mmCIF file of C-alpha atoms in Angstrom:
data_model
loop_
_atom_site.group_PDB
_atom_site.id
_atom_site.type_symbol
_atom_site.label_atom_id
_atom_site.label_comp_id
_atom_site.label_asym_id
_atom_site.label_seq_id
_atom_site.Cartn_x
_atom_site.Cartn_y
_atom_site.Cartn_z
ATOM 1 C CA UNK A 1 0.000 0.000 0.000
ATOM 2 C CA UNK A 2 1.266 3.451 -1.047
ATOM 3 C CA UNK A 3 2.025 6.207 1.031
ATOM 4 C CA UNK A 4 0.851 9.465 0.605
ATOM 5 C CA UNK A 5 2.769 12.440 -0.289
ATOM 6 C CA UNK A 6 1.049 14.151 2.415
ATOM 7 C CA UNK A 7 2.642 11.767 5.026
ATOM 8 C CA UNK A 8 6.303 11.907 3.257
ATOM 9 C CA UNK A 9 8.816 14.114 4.793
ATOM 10 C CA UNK A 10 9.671 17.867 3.234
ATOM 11 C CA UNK A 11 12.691 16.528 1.536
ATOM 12 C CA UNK A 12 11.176 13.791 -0.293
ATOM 13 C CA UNK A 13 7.801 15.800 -1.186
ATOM 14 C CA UNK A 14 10.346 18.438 -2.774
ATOM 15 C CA UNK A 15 12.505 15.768 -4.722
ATOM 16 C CA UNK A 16 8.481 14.475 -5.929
ATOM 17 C CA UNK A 17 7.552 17.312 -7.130
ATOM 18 C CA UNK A 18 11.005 18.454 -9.113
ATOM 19 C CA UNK A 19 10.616 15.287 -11.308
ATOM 20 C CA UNK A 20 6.824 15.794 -11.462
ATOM 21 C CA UNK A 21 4.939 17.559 -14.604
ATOM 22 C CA UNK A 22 4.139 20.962 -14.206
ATOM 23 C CA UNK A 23 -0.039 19.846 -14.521
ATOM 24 C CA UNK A 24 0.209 17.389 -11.798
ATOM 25 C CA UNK A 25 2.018 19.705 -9.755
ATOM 26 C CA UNK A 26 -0.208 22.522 -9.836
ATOM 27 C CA UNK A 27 -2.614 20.414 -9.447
ATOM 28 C CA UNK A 28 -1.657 19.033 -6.041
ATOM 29 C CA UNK A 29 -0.944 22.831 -4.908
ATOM 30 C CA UNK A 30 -4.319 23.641 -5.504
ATOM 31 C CA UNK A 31 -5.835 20.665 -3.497
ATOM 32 C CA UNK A 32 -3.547 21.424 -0.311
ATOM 33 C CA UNK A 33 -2.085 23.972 1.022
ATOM 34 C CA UNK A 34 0.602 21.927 3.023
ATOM 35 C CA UNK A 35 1.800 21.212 -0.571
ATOM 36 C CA UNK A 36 1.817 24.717 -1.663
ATOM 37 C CA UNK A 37 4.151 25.585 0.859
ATOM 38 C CA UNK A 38 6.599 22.515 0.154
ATOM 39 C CA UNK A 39 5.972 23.912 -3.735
ATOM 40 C CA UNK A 40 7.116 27.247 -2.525
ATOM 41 C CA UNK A 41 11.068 26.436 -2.266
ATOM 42 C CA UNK A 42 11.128 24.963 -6.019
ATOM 43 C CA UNK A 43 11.311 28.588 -7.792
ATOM 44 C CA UNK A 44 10.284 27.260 -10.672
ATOM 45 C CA UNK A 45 11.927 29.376 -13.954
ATOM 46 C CA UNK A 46 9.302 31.230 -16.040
ATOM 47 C CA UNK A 47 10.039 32.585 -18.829
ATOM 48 C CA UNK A 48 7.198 34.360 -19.324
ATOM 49 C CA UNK A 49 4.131 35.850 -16.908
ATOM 50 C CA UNK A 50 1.312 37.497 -18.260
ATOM 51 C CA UNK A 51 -1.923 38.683 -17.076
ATOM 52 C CA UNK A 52 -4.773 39.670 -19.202
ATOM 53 C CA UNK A 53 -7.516 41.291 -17.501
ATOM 54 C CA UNK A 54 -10.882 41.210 -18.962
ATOM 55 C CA UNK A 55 -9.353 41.043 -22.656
ATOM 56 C CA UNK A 56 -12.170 39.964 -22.704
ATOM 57 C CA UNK A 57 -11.758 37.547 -19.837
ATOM 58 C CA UNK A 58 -8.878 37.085 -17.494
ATOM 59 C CA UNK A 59 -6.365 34.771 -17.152
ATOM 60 C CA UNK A 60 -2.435 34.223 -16.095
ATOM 61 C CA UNK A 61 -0.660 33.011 -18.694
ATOM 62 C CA UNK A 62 2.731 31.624 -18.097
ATOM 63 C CA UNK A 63 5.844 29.941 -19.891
ATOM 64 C CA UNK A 64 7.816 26.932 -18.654
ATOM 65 C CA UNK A 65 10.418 24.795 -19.245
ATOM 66 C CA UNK A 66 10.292 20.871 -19.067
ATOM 67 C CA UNK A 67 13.350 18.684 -18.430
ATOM 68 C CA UNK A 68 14.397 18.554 -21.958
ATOM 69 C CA UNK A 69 14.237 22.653 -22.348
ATOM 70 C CA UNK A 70 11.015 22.644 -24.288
ATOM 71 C CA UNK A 71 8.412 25.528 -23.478
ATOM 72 C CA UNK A 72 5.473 24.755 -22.021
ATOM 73 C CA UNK A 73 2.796 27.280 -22.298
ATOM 74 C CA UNK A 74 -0.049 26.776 -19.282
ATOM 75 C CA UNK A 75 -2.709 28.868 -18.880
ATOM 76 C CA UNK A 76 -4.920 29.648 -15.666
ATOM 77 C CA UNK A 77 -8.199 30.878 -16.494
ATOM 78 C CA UNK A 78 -10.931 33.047 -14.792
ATOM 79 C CA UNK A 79 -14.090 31.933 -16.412
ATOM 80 C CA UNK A 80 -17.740 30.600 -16.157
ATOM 81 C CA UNK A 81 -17.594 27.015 -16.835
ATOM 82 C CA UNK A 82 -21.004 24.376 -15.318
ATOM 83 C CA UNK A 83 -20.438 23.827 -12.229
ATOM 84 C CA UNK A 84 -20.902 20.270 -12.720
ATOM 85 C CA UNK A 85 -17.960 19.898 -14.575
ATOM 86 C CA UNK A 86 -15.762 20.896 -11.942
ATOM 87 C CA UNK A 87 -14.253 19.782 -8.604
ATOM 88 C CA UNK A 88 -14.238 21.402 -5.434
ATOM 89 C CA UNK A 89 -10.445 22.480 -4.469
ATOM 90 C CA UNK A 90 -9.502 24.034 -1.367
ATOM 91 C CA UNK A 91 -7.947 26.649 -2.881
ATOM 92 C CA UNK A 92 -6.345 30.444 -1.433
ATOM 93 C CA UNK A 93 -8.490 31.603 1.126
ATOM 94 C CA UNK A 94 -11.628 29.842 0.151
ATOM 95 C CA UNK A 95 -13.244 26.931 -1.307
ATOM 96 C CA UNK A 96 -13.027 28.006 -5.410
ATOM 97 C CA UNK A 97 -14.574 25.525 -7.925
ATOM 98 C CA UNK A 98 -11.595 24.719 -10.508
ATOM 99 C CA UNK A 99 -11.253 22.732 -13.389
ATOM 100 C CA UNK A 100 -8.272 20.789 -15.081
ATOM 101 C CA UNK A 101 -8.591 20.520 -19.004
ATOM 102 C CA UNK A 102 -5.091 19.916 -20.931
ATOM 103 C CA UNK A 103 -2.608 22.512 -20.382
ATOM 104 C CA UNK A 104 -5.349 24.837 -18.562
ATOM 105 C CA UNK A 105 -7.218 25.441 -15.519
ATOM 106 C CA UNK A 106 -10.110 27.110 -15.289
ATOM 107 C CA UNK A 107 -11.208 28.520 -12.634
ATOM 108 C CA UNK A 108 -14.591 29.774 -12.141
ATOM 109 C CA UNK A 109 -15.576 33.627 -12.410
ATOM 110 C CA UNK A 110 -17.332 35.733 -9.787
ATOM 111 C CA UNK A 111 -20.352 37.485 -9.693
ATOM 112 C CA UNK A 112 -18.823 41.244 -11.131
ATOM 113 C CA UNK A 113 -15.247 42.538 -11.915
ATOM 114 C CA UNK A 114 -14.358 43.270 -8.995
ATOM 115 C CA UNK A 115 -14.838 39.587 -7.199
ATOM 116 C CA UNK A 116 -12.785 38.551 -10.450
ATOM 117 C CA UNK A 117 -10.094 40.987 -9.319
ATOM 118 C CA UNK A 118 -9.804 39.202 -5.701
ATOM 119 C CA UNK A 119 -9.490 35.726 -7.334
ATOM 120 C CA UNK A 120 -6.629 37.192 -10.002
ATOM 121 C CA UNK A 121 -5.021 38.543 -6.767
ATOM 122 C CA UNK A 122 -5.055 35.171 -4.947
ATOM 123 C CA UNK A 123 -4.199 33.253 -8.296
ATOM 124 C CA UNK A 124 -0.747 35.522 -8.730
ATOM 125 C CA UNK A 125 0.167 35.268 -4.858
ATOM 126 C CA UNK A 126 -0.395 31.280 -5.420
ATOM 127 C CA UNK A 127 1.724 31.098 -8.565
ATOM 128 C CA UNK A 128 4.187 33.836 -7.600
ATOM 129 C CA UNK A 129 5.411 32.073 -4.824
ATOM 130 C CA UNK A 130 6.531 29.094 -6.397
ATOM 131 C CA UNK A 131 8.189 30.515 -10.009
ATOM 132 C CA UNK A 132 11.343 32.855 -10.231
ATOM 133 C CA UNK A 133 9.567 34.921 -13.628
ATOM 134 C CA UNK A 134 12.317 36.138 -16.048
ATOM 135 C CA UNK A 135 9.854 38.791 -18.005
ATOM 136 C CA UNK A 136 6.346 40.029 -16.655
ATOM 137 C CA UNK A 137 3.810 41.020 -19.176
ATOM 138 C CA UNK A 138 0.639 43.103 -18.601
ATOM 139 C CA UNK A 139 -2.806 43.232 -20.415
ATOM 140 C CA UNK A 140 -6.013 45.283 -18.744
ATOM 141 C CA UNK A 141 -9.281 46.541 -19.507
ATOM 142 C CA UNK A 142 -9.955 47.166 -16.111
ATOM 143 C CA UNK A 143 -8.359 49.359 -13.722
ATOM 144 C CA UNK A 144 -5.825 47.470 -11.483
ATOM 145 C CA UNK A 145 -5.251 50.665 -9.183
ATOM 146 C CA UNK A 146 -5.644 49.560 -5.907
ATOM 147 C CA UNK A 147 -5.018 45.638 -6.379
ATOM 148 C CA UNK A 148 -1.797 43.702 -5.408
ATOM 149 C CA UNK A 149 -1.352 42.966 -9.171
ATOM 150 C CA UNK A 150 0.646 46.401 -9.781
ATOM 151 C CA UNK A 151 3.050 45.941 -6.452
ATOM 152 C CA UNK A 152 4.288 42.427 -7.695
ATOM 153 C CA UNK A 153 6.948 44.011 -10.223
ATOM 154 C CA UNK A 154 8.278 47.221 -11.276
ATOM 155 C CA UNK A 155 9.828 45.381 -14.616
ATOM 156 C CA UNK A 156 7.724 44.783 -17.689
ATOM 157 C CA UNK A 157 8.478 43.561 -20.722
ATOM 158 C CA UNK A 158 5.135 44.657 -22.210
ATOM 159 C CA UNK A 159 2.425 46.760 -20.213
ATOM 160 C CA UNK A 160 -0.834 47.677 -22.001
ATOM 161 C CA UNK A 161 -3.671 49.204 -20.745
ATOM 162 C CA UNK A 162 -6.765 49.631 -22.542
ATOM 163 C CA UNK A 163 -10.082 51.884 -22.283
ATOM 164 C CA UNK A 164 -9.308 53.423 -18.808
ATOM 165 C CA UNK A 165 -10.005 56.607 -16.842
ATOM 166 C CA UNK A 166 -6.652 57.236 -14.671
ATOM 167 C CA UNK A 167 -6.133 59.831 -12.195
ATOM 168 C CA UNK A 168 -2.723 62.072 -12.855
ATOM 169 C CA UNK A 169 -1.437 60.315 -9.762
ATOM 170 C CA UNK A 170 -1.730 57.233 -10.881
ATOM 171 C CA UNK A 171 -0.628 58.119 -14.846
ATOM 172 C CA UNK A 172 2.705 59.765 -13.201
ATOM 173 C CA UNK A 173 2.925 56.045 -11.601
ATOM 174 C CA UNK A 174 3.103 53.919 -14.857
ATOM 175 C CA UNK A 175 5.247 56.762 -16.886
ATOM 176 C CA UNK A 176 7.281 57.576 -14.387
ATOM 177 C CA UNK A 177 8.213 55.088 -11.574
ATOM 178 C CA UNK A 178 7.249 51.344 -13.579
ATOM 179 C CA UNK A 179 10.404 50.231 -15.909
ATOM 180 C CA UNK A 180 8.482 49.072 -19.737
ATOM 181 C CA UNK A 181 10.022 47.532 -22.439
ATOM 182 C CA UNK A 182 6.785 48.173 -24.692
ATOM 183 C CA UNK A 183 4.337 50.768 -23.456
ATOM 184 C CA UNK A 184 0.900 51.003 -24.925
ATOM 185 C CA UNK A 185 -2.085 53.455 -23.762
ATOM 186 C CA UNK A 186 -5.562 52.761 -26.179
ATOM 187 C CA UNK A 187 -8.414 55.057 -25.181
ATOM 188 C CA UNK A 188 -6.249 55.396 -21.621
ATOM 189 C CA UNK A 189 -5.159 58.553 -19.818
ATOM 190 C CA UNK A 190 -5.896 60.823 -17.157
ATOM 191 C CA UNK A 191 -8.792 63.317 -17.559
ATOM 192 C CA UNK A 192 -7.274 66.696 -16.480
ATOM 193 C CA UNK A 193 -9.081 69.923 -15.873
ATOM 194 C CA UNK A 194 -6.438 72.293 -16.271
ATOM 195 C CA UNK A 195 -4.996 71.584 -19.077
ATOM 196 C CA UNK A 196 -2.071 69.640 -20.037
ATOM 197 C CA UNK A 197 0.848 68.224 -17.460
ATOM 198 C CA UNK A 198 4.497 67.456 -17.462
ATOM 199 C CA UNK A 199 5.256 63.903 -17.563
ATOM 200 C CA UNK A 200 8.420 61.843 -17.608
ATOM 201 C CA UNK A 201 8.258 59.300 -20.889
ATOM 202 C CA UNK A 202 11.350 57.450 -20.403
ATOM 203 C CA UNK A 203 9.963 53.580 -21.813
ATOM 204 C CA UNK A 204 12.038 53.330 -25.051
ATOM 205 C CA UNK A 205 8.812 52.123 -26.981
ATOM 206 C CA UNK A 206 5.780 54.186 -26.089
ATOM 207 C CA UNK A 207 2.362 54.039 -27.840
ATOM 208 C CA UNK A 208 0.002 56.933 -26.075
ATOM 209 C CA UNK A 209 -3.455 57.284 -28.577
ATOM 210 C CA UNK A 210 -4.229 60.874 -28.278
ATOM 211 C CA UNK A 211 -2.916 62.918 -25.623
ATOM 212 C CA UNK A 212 -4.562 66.028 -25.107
ATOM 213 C CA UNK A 213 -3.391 65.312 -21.510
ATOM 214 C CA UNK A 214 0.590 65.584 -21.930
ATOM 215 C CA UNK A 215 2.322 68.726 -22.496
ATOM 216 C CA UNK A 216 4.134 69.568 -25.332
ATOM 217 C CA UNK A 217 7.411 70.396 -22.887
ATOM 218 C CA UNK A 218 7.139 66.320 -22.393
ATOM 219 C CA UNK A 219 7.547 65.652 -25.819
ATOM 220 C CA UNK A 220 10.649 68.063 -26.240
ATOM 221 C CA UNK A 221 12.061 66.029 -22.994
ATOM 222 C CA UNK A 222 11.083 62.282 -24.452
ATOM 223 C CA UNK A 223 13.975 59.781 -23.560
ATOM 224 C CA UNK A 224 11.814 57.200 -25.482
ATOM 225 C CA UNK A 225 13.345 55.213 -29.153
ATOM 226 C CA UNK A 226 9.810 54.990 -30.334
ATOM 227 C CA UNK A 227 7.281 57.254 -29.307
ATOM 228 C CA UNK A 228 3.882 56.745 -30.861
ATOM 229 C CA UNK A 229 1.123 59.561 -30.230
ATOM 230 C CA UNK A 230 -2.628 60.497 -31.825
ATOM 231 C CA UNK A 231 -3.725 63.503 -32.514
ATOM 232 C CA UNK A 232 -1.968 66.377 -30.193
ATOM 233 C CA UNK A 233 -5.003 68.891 -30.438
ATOM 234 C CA UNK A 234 -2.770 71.588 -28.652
ATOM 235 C CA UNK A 235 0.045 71.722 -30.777
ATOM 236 C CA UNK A 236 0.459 74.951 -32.242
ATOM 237 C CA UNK A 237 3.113 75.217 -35.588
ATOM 238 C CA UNK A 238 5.696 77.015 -33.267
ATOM 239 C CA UNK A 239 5.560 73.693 -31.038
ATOM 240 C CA UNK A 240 6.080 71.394 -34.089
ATOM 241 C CA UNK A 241 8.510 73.503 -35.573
ATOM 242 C CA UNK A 242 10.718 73.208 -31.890
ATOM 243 C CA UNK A 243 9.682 69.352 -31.982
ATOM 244 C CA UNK A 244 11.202 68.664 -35.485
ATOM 245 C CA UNK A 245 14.017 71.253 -35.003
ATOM 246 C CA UNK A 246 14.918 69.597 -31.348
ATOM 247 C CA UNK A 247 15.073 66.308 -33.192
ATOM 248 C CA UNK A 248 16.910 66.827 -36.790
ATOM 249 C CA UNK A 249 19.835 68.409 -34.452
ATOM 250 C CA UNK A 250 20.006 66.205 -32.468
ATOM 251 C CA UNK A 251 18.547 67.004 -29.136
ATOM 252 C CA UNK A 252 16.522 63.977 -28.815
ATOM 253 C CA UNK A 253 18.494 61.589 -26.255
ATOM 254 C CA UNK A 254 17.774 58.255 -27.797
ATOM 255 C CA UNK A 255 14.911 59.099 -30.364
ATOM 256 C CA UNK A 256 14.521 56.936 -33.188
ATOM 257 C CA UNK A 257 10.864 57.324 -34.450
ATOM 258 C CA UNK A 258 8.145 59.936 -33.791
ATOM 259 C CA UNK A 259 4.729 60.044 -34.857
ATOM 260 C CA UNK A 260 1.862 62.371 -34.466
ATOM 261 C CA UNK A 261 -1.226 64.127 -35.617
ATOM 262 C CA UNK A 262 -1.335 67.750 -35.721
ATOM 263 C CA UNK A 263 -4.557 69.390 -35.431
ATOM 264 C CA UNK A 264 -7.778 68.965 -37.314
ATOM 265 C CA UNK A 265 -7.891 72.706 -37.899
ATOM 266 C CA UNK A 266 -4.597 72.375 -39.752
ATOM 267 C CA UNK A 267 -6.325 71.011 -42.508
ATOM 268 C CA UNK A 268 -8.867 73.431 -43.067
ATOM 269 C CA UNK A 269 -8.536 77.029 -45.273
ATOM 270 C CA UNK A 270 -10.471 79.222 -42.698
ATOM 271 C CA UNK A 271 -8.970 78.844 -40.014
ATOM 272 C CA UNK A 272 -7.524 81.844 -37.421
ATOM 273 C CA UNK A 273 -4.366 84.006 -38.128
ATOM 274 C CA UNK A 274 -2.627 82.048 -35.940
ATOM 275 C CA UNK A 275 -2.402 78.811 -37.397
ATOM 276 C CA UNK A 276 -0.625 77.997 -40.369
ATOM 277 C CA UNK A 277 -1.760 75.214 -43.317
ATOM 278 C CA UNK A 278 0.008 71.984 -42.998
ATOM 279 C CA UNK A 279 2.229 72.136 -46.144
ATOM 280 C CA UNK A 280 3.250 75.520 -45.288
ATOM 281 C CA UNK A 281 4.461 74.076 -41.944
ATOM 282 C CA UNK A 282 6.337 71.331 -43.547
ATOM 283 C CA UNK A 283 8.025 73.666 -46.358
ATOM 284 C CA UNK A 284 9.304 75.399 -43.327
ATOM 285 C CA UNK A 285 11.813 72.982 -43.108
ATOM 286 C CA UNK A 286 13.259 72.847 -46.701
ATOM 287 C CA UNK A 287 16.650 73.761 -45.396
ATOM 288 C CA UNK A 288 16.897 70.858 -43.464
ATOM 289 C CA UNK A 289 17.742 67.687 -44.319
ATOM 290 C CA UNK A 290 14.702 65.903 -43.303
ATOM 291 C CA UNK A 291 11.775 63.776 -44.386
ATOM 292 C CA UNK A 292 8.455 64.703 -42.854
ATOM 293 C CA UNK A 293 5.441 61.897 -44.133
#
């Protein structure tokens, strides 16, 4: 009669579970917690850790390596699946219904975003504690201000966030104090009453959608190679000219692509004496050698 790996000392539950498959070990984690903690001194390498919140449901998705160096790619899902396809688990702080289905778990949703946002807390303490993650990568519809999610790393490889209302505190937080590989903002940024603010935008690859938000002087100051913007509705022509002349003579720091949209009223023949039409702005620069598309 076999004994179980409950009974077995630390030592041998730890040399179990480092010649175990990654499924059957998460597995047993999730059924007892006397195995999570054993789990806890493998630090597992991940290549890769990547939430994606509400996109348009949330999961963890993470990358492995077997014993012959192959990836293996293992997702954790947040989702509603029958209840009477799945087992009970004891699992984090509470009994969570969870199901095993080839290189996935599933495990079901709450009632509304936010109980989803408790489970995807409890889910990355549960895996966080047993993997030593090489890159972090970050997907959200839904604001994560406020969770643990944002305090587990100040490195990403890739942080997007998508359709979100920020305050300027918490806009100054992601610019300015997270290290990004790949920086994305779509339909994102902080609604400001008095006009645009100064902002630090230091990520070498930085995607922002329309920023009626930043101020020009944080454009002139970008540190960024890439920096990717929408329409800037409160450019003027002096502003561009600076922006163009800053970067042809070289007073961009690391700058190796800009793009932005001036104005709609830069388009138009009517418009006030102190605007300029867009060709005239670009034949400003015909004694410079420089491409403007």
């Amino acid at each position: 009669m076999g004994i179980s790996i409950l009974k077995m000392p630390y030592l041998v539950q730890k040399e179990i579970f480092e010649q175990m498959g990654y499924m059957e070990l998460f597995d047993l984690t999730f059924m007892s917690r006397p195995l999570k903690y054993t789990a806890h001194s493998l630090h597992i390498p991940c290549s890769t850790f990547e939430w994606r919140v509400g996109c348009p449901r949330t999961s963890i998705n993470i990358t492995l390596k077997d014993l012959n160096q192959r990836n293996v790619k293992i997702a954790f899902k947040i989702d509603k699946v029958p209840s009477n396809t799945m087992q009970k688990r004891v699992n984090f702080k509470r009994k969570l219904p969870i199901k095993r289905s080839g290189k996935q778990f599933v495990l079901k949703c709450g009632k509304d975003d936010a109980e989803n946002l408790l489970i995807l807390e409890d889910l990355t303490q549960h895996l966080l504690d047993m993997l030593r993650v090489e890159d972090f990568l970050l997907m959200s519809r839904l604001n994560l201000f406020g969770t643990n999610i944002l305090e587990k790393t100040q490195k990403f490889s890739s942080f997007k966030l998508i359709y979100q209302d920020l305050t300027e505190e918490d806009t100054k937080k992601i610019l300015e104090s997270l290290e990004v590989d790949d920086f994305h903002l779509n339909f994102t940024g902080p609604k400001l009453r008095d006009g645009p603010k100064d902002f630090d935008l230091k990520h070498p690859i930085m995607e922002l959608g329309n920023v009626d938000w930043l101020s020009i002087k944080s454009i002139l100051a970008a540190k960024c190679e890439r920096l990717l913007l929408g329409r800037v509705n409160h450019i003027t022509q002096k502003d561009f000219s600076d922006i163009v002349r800053t970067w042809a003579n070289g007073g961009f720091e690391n700058l190796q692509e800009l793009k932005l949209q001036v104005p709609w009223t830069w388009e138009f023949s009517d418009v006030r004496d102190s605007y300029v039409y867009r060709d005239d702005v670009y034949k400003s620069f015909d004694d410079m050698d420089i491409t403007i598309t």
